[in-house]
Amino acid sequence: MTDQRAARIARLIKPLRVKPGSKVNLAKDFDPGYKAGYVKKKDASQIMRNGIAMLCDYQARLAAQDRYGVLVCLQALDAGGKDGTIRHVMSGVNPQGVHVTGFKVPSAEELDHDYLWRYARHLPARGDIAIFNRSHYEEVLVVRVHPENLDRQKLPEDAKGDGVWRRRYREINDWERYLTDNGFRLVKMFLNLSEEEQRTRFFKRLDLPEKNWKFSAADVRERQRWDDYQEAFSQMLSATSTPWAPWYVIPADHKWFARLCAAAVLVHTLIDIDPQYPRVSQERHEQLLLVKGELEAQAPEGAPADPFAARQATKAGAAHARASEKAKASPPAT
Ligand code: AMP
Ligand code: MG
């Protein structure tokens, strides 16, 4: 991994980060159609492939090191592209190290617990990446826009009232700080869609028979609360973008650009963690040499003592021969 590549990623995501302590006005501060100077999907496709390859490499190291875990929280309005983002960004990683959980309307059992309980049950283990498709942030979004959700939560009287959202922001920030202090990093992304692009995507679900199953009349009703959601998102971003777990507002009107940014934000966090393959101790290394000697002594007649090393040497020899053939075919210009 070159420092240049890390610097390019940092540059790409910088304008998307919500500065901790800043007051966000979503409509004014973030453009859903932003493309960072890229014009078409194909301009970014090689960078996307590189990003996916980097994710794959980092995830393998994260799992081998088994010290840090990563929690990705994805929020969006309906048709914001959460599912597609997960599908594309995680397309190269080992499925054993990634767990995706979608959060829907809470069940009776979930409502019988504190509001963070159901999210805590799906946190990543060390070495894992967990993805929340919707997250604990619904507790200050849909629950805020539709207060009847709060009524269903069976809270004691003095836990409701005016201060409830401010208190939830504080509790969420504290919880995330606790997780970060214990080796679990949060990657929080809000896919920011424009009202007109959402309308277009609803039409896609209405017009294409293979997309009909995805259409929900409830989503169209929810759209009537657009301004309330924009306000709830703005307040949430202002109150919960912290130095330990900042928010990124991902421009979502161009799906290919949203996916590129989501991959970049995740890679950026992994670069920062910089997980390493564990090195064995000197003592263990000496044990390995002893076992090696025993296995070498078991080589059948005519077989190399270390067949793996022999195979590697053959491969390296063939590659060298190919390179000199190529050099001979096109000698350097004099
Ligand atoms: P979808 O992600 O399209 O399958 O829809 C899930 C639905 O669950 C959305 O309408 C969310 O608003 C709703 N939902 C998710 N979390 C909560 C919550 N904590 N309280 C109430 N509704 C929720
Ligand atoms: Mg939905």
mmCIF file of C-alpha atoms and ligand atoms in Angstrom:
data_model
loop_
_atom_site.group_PDB
_atom_site.id
_atom_site.type_symbol
_atom_site.label_atom_id
_atom_site.label_comp_id
_atom_site.label_asym_id
_atom_site.label_seq_id
_atom_site.Cartn_x
_atom_site.Cartn_y
_atom_site.Cartn_z
ATOM 1 C CA MET A 1 0.000 0.000 0.000
ATOM 2 C CA THR A 2 1.498 3.277 -1.038
ATOM 3 C CA ASP A 3 1.255 6.427 1.074
ATOM 4 C CA GLN A 4 0.139 8.160 -2.107
ATOM 5 C CA ARG A 5 -2.924 5.953 -2.302
ATOM 6 C CA ALA A 6 -3.740 6.581 1.372
ATOM 7 C CA ALA A 7 -3.378 10.334 0.764
ATOM 8 C CA ARG A 8 -5.713 10.160 -2.270
ATOM 9 C CA ILE A 9 -8.348 8.356 -0.167
ATOM 10 C CA ALA A 10 -8.009 10.907 2.639
ATOM 11 C CA ARG A 11 -8.476 13.734 0.120
ATOM 12 C CA LEU A 12 -11.581 12.133 -1.403
ATOM 13 C CA ILE A 13 -13.389 11.668 1.908
ATOM 14 C CA LYS A 14 -12.369 14.877 3.656
ATOM 15 C CA PRO A 15 -15.258 17.008 2.302
ATOM 16 C CA LEU A 16 -17.717 14.296 3.388
ATOM 17 C CA ARG A 17 -16.732 14.268 7.061
ATOM 18 C CA VAL A 18 -18.941 16.133 9.529
ATOM 19 C CA LYS A 19 -16.597 18.210 11.642
ATOM 20 C CA PRO A 20 -17.225 17.323 15.297
ATOM 21 C CA GLY A 21 -18.977 20.195 17.043
ATOM 22 C CA SER A 22 -20.209 21.805 13.808
ATOM 23 C CA LYS A 23 -23.858 22.594 13.220
ATOM 24 C CA VAL A 24 -25.146 20.841 10.127
ATOM 25 C CA ASN A 25 -27.824 22.100 7.798
ATOM 26 C CA LEU A 26 -28.089 19.130 5.472
ATOM 27 C CA ALA A 27 -29.738 20.902 2.523
ATOM 28 C CA LYS A 28 -27.184 23.731 2.605
ATOM 29 C CA ASP A 29 -23.992 21.910 3.559
ATOM 30 C CA PHE A 30 -24.075 18.683 1.516
ATOM 31 C CA ASP A 31 -24.948 18.232 -2.161
ATOM 32 C CA PRO A 32 -26.422 14.763 -2.948
ATOM 33 C CA GLY A 33 -25.193 15.136 -6.561
ATOM 34 C CA TYR A 34 -21.518 15.847 -5.696
ATOM 35 C CA LYS A 35 -19.014 13.752 -7.713
ATOM 36 C CA ALA A 36 -15.619 15.219 -6.708
ATOM 37 C CA GLY A 37 -14.794 16.056 -10.315
ATOM 38 C CA TYR A 38 -15.486 12.573 -11.703
ATOM 39 C CA VAL A 39 -17.835 12.690 -14.653
ATOM 40 C CA LYS A 40 -18.840 9.118 -15.435
ATOM 41 C CA LYS A 41 -18.924 5.763 -13.697
ATOM 42 C CA LYS A 42 -16.114 4.428 -15.875
ATOM 43 C CA ASP A 43 -13.753 7.183 -14.679
ATOM 44 C CA ALA A 44 -13.943 5.700 -11.213
ATOM 45 C CA SER A 45 -14.158 1.982 -11.992
ATOM 46 C CA GLN A 46 -10.417 1.210 -11.714
ATOM 47 C CA ILE A 47 -10.231 3.111 -8.418
ATOM 48 C CA MET A 48 -13.238 1.157 -7.164
ATOM 49 C CA ARG A 49 -11.523 -2.140 -8.091
ATOM 50 C CA ASN A 50 -8.374 -1.027 -6.229
ATOM 51 C CA GLY A 51 -10.486 -0.066 -3.225
ATOM 52 C CA ILE A 52 -12.189 -3.457 -3.128
ATOM 53 C CA ALA A 53 -8.806 -5.234 -3.373
ATOM 54 C CA MET A 54 -7.492 -3.125 -0.488
ATOM 55 C CA LEU A 55 -10.547 -3.950 1.616
ATOM 56 C CA CYS A 56 -10.001 -7.637 0.998
ATOM 57 C CA ASP A 57 -6.358 -7.433 2.104
ATOM 58 C CA TYR A 58 -7.088 -5.332 5.193
ATOM 59 C CA GLN A 59 -9.991 -7.530 6.259
ATOM 60 C CA ALA A 60 -7.739 -10.619 6.136
ATOM 61 C CA ARG A 61 -5.202 -8.848 8.365
ATOM 62 C CA LEU A 62 -7.894 -7.569 10.722
ATOM 63 C CA ALA A 63 -9.148 -11.145 11.187
ATOM 64 C CA ALA A 64 -5.647 -12.600 11.635
ATOM 65 C CA GLN A 65 -4.670 -9.974 14.211
ATOM 66 C CA ASP A 66 -7.906 -10.511 16.166
ATOM 67 C CA ARG A 67 -7.535 -7.338 18.224
ATOM 68 C CA TYR A 68 -9.813 -4.740 16.633
ATOM 69 C CA GLY A 69 -13.372 -4.960 15.337
ATOM 70 C CA VAL A 70 -15.146 -2.576 12.967
ATOM 71 C CA LEU A 71 -18.792 -1.544 13.081
ATOM 72 C CA VAL A 72 -20.173 0.066 9.929
ATOM 73 C CA CYS A 73 -23.454 1.959 10.442
ATOM 74 C CA LEU A 74 -25.396 2.747 7.284
ATOM 75 C CA GLN A 75 -28.275 5.191 7.390
ATOM 76 C CA ALA A 76 -30.316 6.545 4.507
ATOM 77 C CA LEU A 77 -33.775 7.551 3.462
ATOM 78 C CA ASP A 78 -35.814 4.935 1.578
ATOM 79 C CA ALA A 79 -34.225 4.058 -1.797
ATOM 80 C CA GLY A 80 -30.972 5.652 -0.635
ATOM 81 C CA GLY A 81 -29.000 2.615 -1.854
ATOM 82 C CA LYS A 82 -27.929 0.883 1.371
ATOM 83 C CA ASP A 83 -28.370 -2.674 0.069
ATOM 84 C CA GLY A 84 -26.488 -2.036 -3.176
ATOM 85 C CA THR A 85 -23.684 -0.269 -1.324
ATOM 86 C CA ILE A 86 -23.185 -3.264 0.965
ATOM 87 C CA ARG A 87 -23.312 -5.665 -1.990
ATOM 88 C CA HIS A 88 -20.715 -3.768 -4.031
ATOM 89 C CA VAL A 89 -18.349 -2.547 -1.362
ATOM 90 C CA MET A 90 -18.077 -5.911 0.376
ATOM 91 C CA SER A 91 -17.955 -7.938 -2.859
ATOM 92 C CA GLY A 92 -14.306 -8.921 -2.438
ATOM 93 C CA VAL A 93 -14.105 -9.779 1.250
ATOM 94 C CA ASN A 94 -14.173 -13.147 2.952
ATOM 95 C CA PRO A 95 -17.814 -13.665 4.016
ATOM 96 C CA GLN A 96 -16.633 -15.388 7.210
ATOM 97 C CA GLY A 97 -15.340 -12.088 8.581
ATOM 98 C CA VAL A 98 -18.375 -9.931 7.780
ATOM 99 C CA HIS A 99 -21.798 -9.935 9.425
ATOM 100 C CA VAL A 100 -24.672 -7.838 8.140
ATOM 101 C CA THR A 101 -27.706 -7.078 10.317
ATOM 102 C CA GLY A 102 -30.758 -5.164 9.119
ATOM 103 C CA PHE A 103 -32.885 -3.414 11.746
ATOM 104 C CA LYS A 104 -36.636 -3.187 11.214
ATOM 105 C CA VAL A 105 -39.562 -2.165 13.412
ATOM 106 C CA PRO A 106 -38.650 -3.533 16.878
ATOM 107 C CA SER A 107 -40.255 -6.766 18.071
ATOM 108 C CA ALA A 108 -42.170 -7.168 21.344
ATOM 109 C CA GLU A 109 -39.099 -8.779 22.902
ATOM 110 C CA GLU A 110 -36.885 -5.900 21.776
ATOM 111 C CA LEU A 111 -39.332 -3.310 23.141
ATOM 112 C CA ASP A 112 -39.082 -5.058 26.501
ATOM 113 C CA HIS A 113 -35.437 -3.960 26.803
ATOM 114 C CA ASP A 114 -33.478 -0.698 26.841
ATOM 115 C CA TYR A 115 -33.288 0.840 23.359
ATOM 116 C CA LEU A 116 -29.639 -0.062 22.674
ATOM 117 C CA TRP A 117 -30.105 -3.724 23.631
ATOM 118 C CA ARG A 118 -30.950 -5.090 20.194
ATOM 119 C CA TYR A 119 -27.991 -3.293 18.585
ATOM 120 C CA ALA A 120 -25.530 -4.455 21.241
ATOM 121 C CA ARG A 121 -26.443 -8.069 20.446
ATOM 122 C CA HIS A 122 -25.049 -7.710 16.928
ATOM 123 C CA LEU A 123 -21.790 -5.897 17.644
ATOM 124 C CA PRO A 124 -18.694 -7.292 15.903
ATOM 125 C CA ALA A 125 -16.277 -9.660 17.586
ATOM 126 C CA ARG A 126 -12.579 -8.770 17.465
ATOM 127 C CA GLY A 127 -11.293 -9.397 13.950
ATOM 128 C CA ASP A 128 -14.748 -8.955 12.409
ATOM 129 C CA ILE A 129 -16.524 -6.288 10.414
ATOM 130 C CA ALA A 130 -20.196 -5.898 11.360
ATOM 131 C CA ILE A 131 -22.488 -3.903 9.118
ATOM 132 C CA PHE A 132 -25.682 -2.357 10.453
ATOM 133 C CA ASN A 133 -28.216 -1.777 7.666
ATOM 134 C CA ARG A 134 -30.044 0.905 9.668
ATOM 135 C CA SER A 135 -28.692 1.174 13.175
ATOM 136 C CA HIS A 136 -29.141 2.581 16.674
ATOM 137 C CA TYR A 137 -29.540 5.937 14.907
ATOM 138 C CA GLU A 138 -33.121 4.968 14.001
ATOM 139 C CA GLU A 139 -33.765 5.662 17.698
ATOM 140 C CA VAL A 140 -33.286 9.393 17.044
ATOM 141 C CA LEU A 141 -34.660 9.393 13.472
ATOM 142 C CA VAL A 142 -37.826 7.381 12.760
ATOM 143 C CA VAL A 143 -38.615 7.323 16.492
ATOM 144 C CA ARG A 144 -38.325 11.107 16.585
ATOM 145 C CA VAL A 145 -40.288 11.775 13.388
ATOM 146 C CA HIS A 146 -43.028 9.378 14.587
ATOM 147 C CA PRO A 147 -43.272 9.813 18.370
ATOM 148 C CA GLU A 148 -45.773 6.925 18.641
ATOM 149 C CA ASN A 149 -42.666 4.708 18.334
ATOM 150 C CA LEU A 150 -41.408 6.224 21.574
ATOM 151 C CA ASP A 151 -44.742 5.493 23.277
ATOM 152 C CA ARG A 152 -44.326 1.818 22.364
ATOM 153 C CA GLN A 153 -40.948 1.710 24.114
ATOM 154 C CA LYS A 154 -42.572 1.503 27.568
ATOM 155 C CA LEU A 155 -40.237 4.081 29.089
ATOM 156 C CA PRO A 156 -40.802 5.391 32.614
ATOM 157 C CA GLU A 157 -42.457 8.847 32.633
ATOM 158 C CA ASP A 158 -39.320 10.761 33.647
ATOM 159 C CA ALA A 159 -37.307 9.168 30.808
ATOM 160 C CA LYS A 160 -39.574 10.815 28.204
ATOM 161 C CA GLY A 161 -40.309 14.504 27.760
ATOM 162 C CA ASP A 162 -38.420 17.290 26.050
ATOM 163 C CA GLY A 163 -34.891 16.297 26.914
ATOM 164 C CA VAL A 164 -35.182 12.773 25.490
ATOM 165 C CA TRP A 165 -33.346 13.413 22.188
ATOM 166 C CA ARG A 166 -30.509 15.355 23.744
ATOM 167 C CA ARG A 167 -30.120 12.554 26.282
ATOM 168 C CA ARG A 168 -30.132 9.889 23.574
ATOM 169 C CA TYR A 169 -27.410 11.729 21.649
ATOM 170 C CA ARG A 170 -25.279 11.758 24.797
ATOM 171 C CA GLU A 171 -25.950 8.085 25.526
ATOM 172 C CA ILE A 172 -25.099 7.101 21.953
ATOM 173 C CA ASN A 173 -21.880 9.153 22.026
ATOM 174 C CA ASP A 174 -20.889 7.570 25.360
ATOM 175 C CA TRP A 175 -21.643 4.064 24.093
ATOM 176 C CA GLU A 176 -19.595 4.627 20.951
ATOM 177 C CA ARG A 177 -16.728 6.037 23.000
ATOM 178 C CA TYR A 178 -16.802 2.962 25.218
ATOM 179 C CA LEU A 179 -16.669 0.715 22.146
ATOM 180 C CA THR A 180 -13.807 2.709 20.589
ATOM 181 C CA ASP A 181 -11.812 2.637 23.839
ATOM 182 C CA ASN A 182 -12.145 -1.134 23.804
ATOM 183 C CA GLY A 183 -10.877 -1.674 20.268
ATOM 184 C CA PHE A 184 -14.086 -1.387 18.232
ATOM 185 C CA ARG A 185 -14.013 1.334 15.600
ATOM 186 C CA LEU A 186 -17.170 2.874 14.170
ATOM 187 C CA VAL A 187 -17.632 3.872 10.556
ATOM 188 C CA LYS A 188 -20.819 5.934 10.274
ATOM 189 C CA MET A 189 -22.189 6.767 6.849
ATOM 190 C CA PHE A 190 -25.343 8.585 5.840
ATOM 191 C CA LEU A 191 -26.317 8.104 2.189
ATOM 192 C CA ASN A 192 -27.655 11.522 1.259
ATOM 193 C CA LEU A 193 -30.271 11.323 -1.492
ATOM 194 C CA SER A 194 -32.106 14.237 -3.147
ATOM 195 C CA GLU A 195 -35.881 14.365 -3.118
ATOM 196 C CA GLU A 196 -36.078 14.159 -6.919
ATOM 197 C CA GLU A 197 -33.687 11.191 -7.161
ATOM 198 C CA GLN A 198 -35.795 9.366 -4.550
ATOM 199 C CA ARG A 199 -38.890 10.005 -6.716
ATOM 200 C CA THR A 200 -37.028 8.589 -9.742
ATOM 201 C CA ARG A 201 -36.013 5.463 -7.810
ATOM 202 C CA PHE A 202 -39.596 4.891 -6.635
ATOM 203 C CA PHE A 203 -40.657 5.042 -10.305
ATOM 204 C CA LYS A 204 -38.003 2.469 -11.158
ATOM 205 C CA ARG A 205 -39.637 0.157 -8.604
ATOM 206 C CA LEU A 206 -43.067 0.856 -10.118
ATOM 207 C CA ASP A 207 -42.075 0.634 -13.777
ATOM 208 C CA LEU A 208 -39.831 -2.452 -13.799
ATOM 209 C CA PRO A 209 -41.660 -5.714 -12.994
ATOM 210 C CA GLU A 210 -38.527 -7.252 -11.432
ATOM 211 C CA LYS A 211 -38.340 -4.283 -9.041
ATOM 212 C CA ASN A 212 -42.046 -4.260 -8.078
ATOM 213 C CA TRP A 213 -41.382 -6.409 -4.980
ATOM 214 C CA LYS A 214 -39.237 -3.624 -3.567
ATOM 215 C CA PHE A 215 -41.941 -1.001 -3.835
ATOM 216 C CA SER A 216 -43.662 -0.040 -0.609
ATOM 217 C CA ALA A 217 -46.577 2.372 -0.381
ATOM 218 C CA ALA A 218 -45.371 3.136 3.152
ATOM 219 C CA ASP A 219 -42.132 4.525 1.686
ATOM 220 C CA VAL A 220 -44.164 6.967 -0.429
ATOM 221 C CA ARG A 221 -46.157 8.046 2.656
ATOM 222 C CA GLU A 222 -42.877 8.520 4.534
ATOM 223 C CA ARG A 223 -41.707 10.825 1.752
ATOM 224 C CA GLN A 224 -44.353 13.331 2.832
ATOM 225 C CA ARG A 225 -42.285 13.818 5.987
ATOM 226 C CA TRP A 226 -39.187 14.735 3.944
ATOM 227 C CA ASP A 227 -38.545 18.039 5.741
ATOM 228 C CA ASP A 228 -38.980 16.454 9.182
ATOM 229 C CA TYR A 229 -36.407 13.797 8.276
ATOM 230 C CA GLN A 230 -33.978 16.388 6.905
ATOM 231 C CA GLU A 231 -34.260 18.223 10.218
ATOM 232 C CA ALA A 232 -33.845 15.032 12.276
ATOM 233 C CA PHE A 233 -30.793 14.024 10.182
ATOM 234 C CA SER A 234 -29.274 17.510 10.508
ATOM 235 C CA GLN A 235 -29.644 17.464 14.290
ATOM 236 C CA MET A 236 -28.340 13.912 14.581
ATOM 237 C CA LEU A 237 -25.261 14.714 12.455
ATOM 238 C CA SER A 238 -24.558 17.854 14.509
ATOM 239 C CA ALA A 239 -24.873 16.097 17.857
ATOM 240 C CA THR A 240 -23.229 12.726 17.204
ATOM 241 C CA SER A 241 -20.264 13.391 14.922
ATOM 242 C CA THR A 242 -17.475 12.961 17.466
ATOM 243 C CA PRO A 243 -13.672 12.813 17.242
ATOM 244 C CA TRP A 244 -13.842 9.067 18.012
ATOM 245 C CA ALA A 245 -16.752 8.297 15.674
ATOM 246 C CA PRO A 246 -17.299 10.993 13.021
ATOM 247 C CA TRP A 247 -20.154 10.913 10.518
ATOM 248 C CA TYR A 248 -19.604 10.885 6.764
ATOM 249 C CA VAL A 249 -22.327 12.258 4.501
ATOM 250 C CA ILE A 250 -22.104 10.221 1.310
ATOM 251 C CA PRO A 251 -23.526 11.913 -1.813
ATOM 252 C CA ALA A 252 -25.997 9.279 -2.995
ATOM 253 C CA ASP A 253 -27.623 10.540 -6.205
ATOM 254 C CA HIS A 254 -24.996 8.719 -8.298
ATOM 255 C CA LYS A 255 -24.844 5.156 -7.024
ATOM 256 C CA TRP A 256 -21.367 4.464 -8.416
ATOM 257 C CA PHE A 257 -19.969 7.523 -6.641
ATOM 258 C CA ALA A 258 -21.711 6.628 -3.364
ATOM 259 C CA ARG A 259 -20.131 3.157 -3.493
ATOM 260 C CA LEU A 260 -16.706 4.580 -4.234
ATOM 261 C CA CYS A 261 -16.985 6.930 -1.253
ATOM 262 C CA ALA A 262 -18.292 4.207 1.074
ATOM 263 C CA ALA A 263 -15.365 1.945 0.139
ATOM 264 C CA ALA A 264 -12.954 4.843 0.646
ATOM 265 C CA VAL A 265 -14.300 5.706 4.106
ATOM 266 C CA LEU A 266 -14.026 2.085 5.226
ATOM 267 C CA VAL A 267 -10.515 1.643 3.778
ATOM 268 C CA HIS A 268 -9.467 4.902 5.449
ATOM 269 C CA THR A 269 -10.441 3.496 8.856
ATOM 270 C CA LEU A 270 -8.654 0.218 8.170
ATOM 271 C CA ILE A 271 -5.500 2.072 7.085
ATOM 272 C CA ASP A 272 -5.674 3.904 10.399
ATOM 273 C CA ILE A 273 -6.020 0.647 12.370
ATOM 274 C CA ASP A 274 -3.220 -0.859 10.229
ATOM 275 C CA PRO A 275 -3.783 -4.468 11.330
ATOM 276 C CA GLN A 276 -0.751 -6.762 11.051
ATOM 277 C CA TYR A 277 -0.376 -10.501 10.618
ATOM 278 C CA PRO A 278 0.852 -11.887 13.947
ATOM 279 C CA ARG A 279 4.583 -12.823 14.067
ATOM 280 C CA VAL A 280 5.503 -15.984 15.964
ATOM 281 C CA SER A 281 7.846 -15.804 18.965
ATOM 282 C CA GLN A 282 11.495 -16.923 18.762
ATOM 283 C CA GLU A 283 10.636 -20.020 20.805
ATOM 284 C CA ARG A 284 7.773 -20.934 18.498
ATOM 285 C CA HIS A 285 9.980 -20.294 15.468
ATOM 286 C CA GLU A 286 12.513 -22.798 16.778
ATOM 287 C CA GLN A 287 9.738 -25.360 17.283
ATOM 288 C CA LEU A 288 8.676 -24.854 13.666
ATOM 289 C CA LEU A 289 12.259 -25.512 12.490
ATOM 290 C CA LEU A 290 12.322 -28.781 14.427
ATOM 291 C CA VAL A 291 9.058 -29.937 12.846
ATOM 292 C CA LYS A 292 10.412 -28.874 9.455
ATOM 293 C CA GLY A 293 13.437 -31.114 9.956
ATOM 294 C CA GLU A 294 11.202 -34.068 10.845
ATOM 295 C CA LEU A 295 9.035 -33.590 7.730
ATOM 296 C CA GLU A 296 12.106 -33.215 5.497
ATOM 297 C CA ALA A 297 13.387 -36.558 6.748
ATOM 298 C CA GLN A 298 10.124 -38.159 5.566
ATOM 299 C CA ALA A 299 10.730 -37.254 1.878
ATOM 300 C CA PRO A 300 10.210 -40.306 -0.344
ATOM 301 C CA GLU A 301 12.991 -41.443 -2.694
ATOM 302 C CA GLY A 302 13.638 -38.769 -5.371
ATOM 303 C CA ALA A 303 11.275 -36.185 -3.858
ATOM 304 C CA PRO A 304 12.576 -32.785 -2.728
ATOM 305 C CA ALA A 305 13.060 -32.426 1.039
ATOM 306 C CA ASP A 306 10.764 -29.342 1.070
ATOM 307 C CA PRO A 307 8.340 -29.782 -1.858
ATOM 308 C CA PHE A 308 6.695 -26.399 -1.270
ATOM 309 C CA ALA A 309 10.009 -24.507 -1.449
ATOM 310 C CA ALA A 310 10.868 -26.507 -4.584
ATOM 311 C CA ARG A 311 7.580 -25.533 -6.231
ATOM 312 C CA GLN A 312 8.142 -21.856 -5.358
ATOM 313 C CA ALA A 313 11.653 -21.977 -6.838
ATOM 314 C CA THR A 314 10.304 -23.496 -10.085
ATOM 315 C CA LYS A 315 7.658 -20.764 -10.345
ATOM 316 C CA ALA A 316 10.221 -18.015 -9.696
ATOM 317 C CA GLY A 317 12.550 -19.511 -12.342
ATOM 318 C CA ALA A 318 9.730 -19.587 -14.919
ATOM 319 C CA ALA A 319 8.807 -15.970 -14.194
ATOM 320 C CA HIS A 320 12.446 -14.921 -14.578
ATOM 321 C CA ALA A 321 12.725 -16.740 -17.930
ATOM 322 C CA ARG A 322 9.544 -15.053 -19.194
ATOM 323 C CA ALA A 323 10.885 -11.630 -18.184
ATOM 324 C CA SER A 324 14.209 -12.124 -20.023
ATOM 325 C CA GLU A 325 12.378 -13.407 -23.146
ATOM 326 C CA LYS A 326 10.293 -10.236 -23.110
ATOM 327 C CA ALA A 327 13.370 -8.042 -22.666
ATOM 328 C CA LYS A 328 15.075 -9.797 -25.604
ATOM 329 C CA ALA A 329 11.991 -9.333 -27.828
ATOM 330 C CA SER A 330 11.951 -5.586 -27.205
ATOM 331 C CA PRO A 331 15.543 -4.410 -26.483
ATOM 332 C CA PRO A 332 15.811 -0.948 -24.923
ATOM 333 C CA ALA A 333 16.168 1.887 -27.449
ATOM 334 C CA THR A 334 19.786 3.039 -27.893
HETATM 335 P P1 AMP B 1 -36.523 -1.644 5.402
HETATM 336 O O1 AMP B 1 -35.152 -1.264 5.847
HETATM 337 O O2 AMP B 1 -36.945 -0.986 4.134
HETATM 338 O O3 AMP B 1 -36.760 -3.106 5.399
HETATM 339 O O4 AMP B 1 -37.563 -1.050 6.481
HETATM 340 C C1 AMP B 1 -37.411 -1.201 7.839
HETATM 341 C C2 AMP B 1 -38.402 -0.302 8.529
HETATM 342 O O5 AMP B 1 -38.192 -0.414 9.935
HETATM 343 C C3 AMP B 1 -38.227 1.168 8.186
HETATM 344 O O6 AMP B 1 -39.449 1.727 7.833
HETATM 345 C C4 AMP B 1 -37.699 1.774 9.458
HETATM 346 O O7 AMP B 1 -38.113 3.094 9.643
HETATM 347 C C5 AMP B 1 -38.260 0.850 10.517
HETATM 348 N N1 AMP B 1 -37.472 0.877 11.754
HETATM 349 C C6 AMP B 1 -36.179 0.572 11.897
HETATM 350 N N2 AMP B 1 -35.777 0.763 13.178
HETATM 351 C C7 AMP B 1 -36.864 1.206 13.854
HETATM 352 C C8 AMP B 1 -37.106 1.593 15.202
HETATM 353 N N3 AMP B 1 -36.139 1.553 16.118
HETATM 354 N N4 AMP B 1 -38.343 1.993 15.528
HETATM 355 C C9 AMP B 1 -39.320 2.035 14.611
HETATM 356 N N5 AMP B 1 -39.169 1.692 13.329
HETATM 357 C C10 AMP B 1 -37.956 1.285 12.944
HETATM 358 MG MG MG B 2 -38.004 0.057 3.028
#
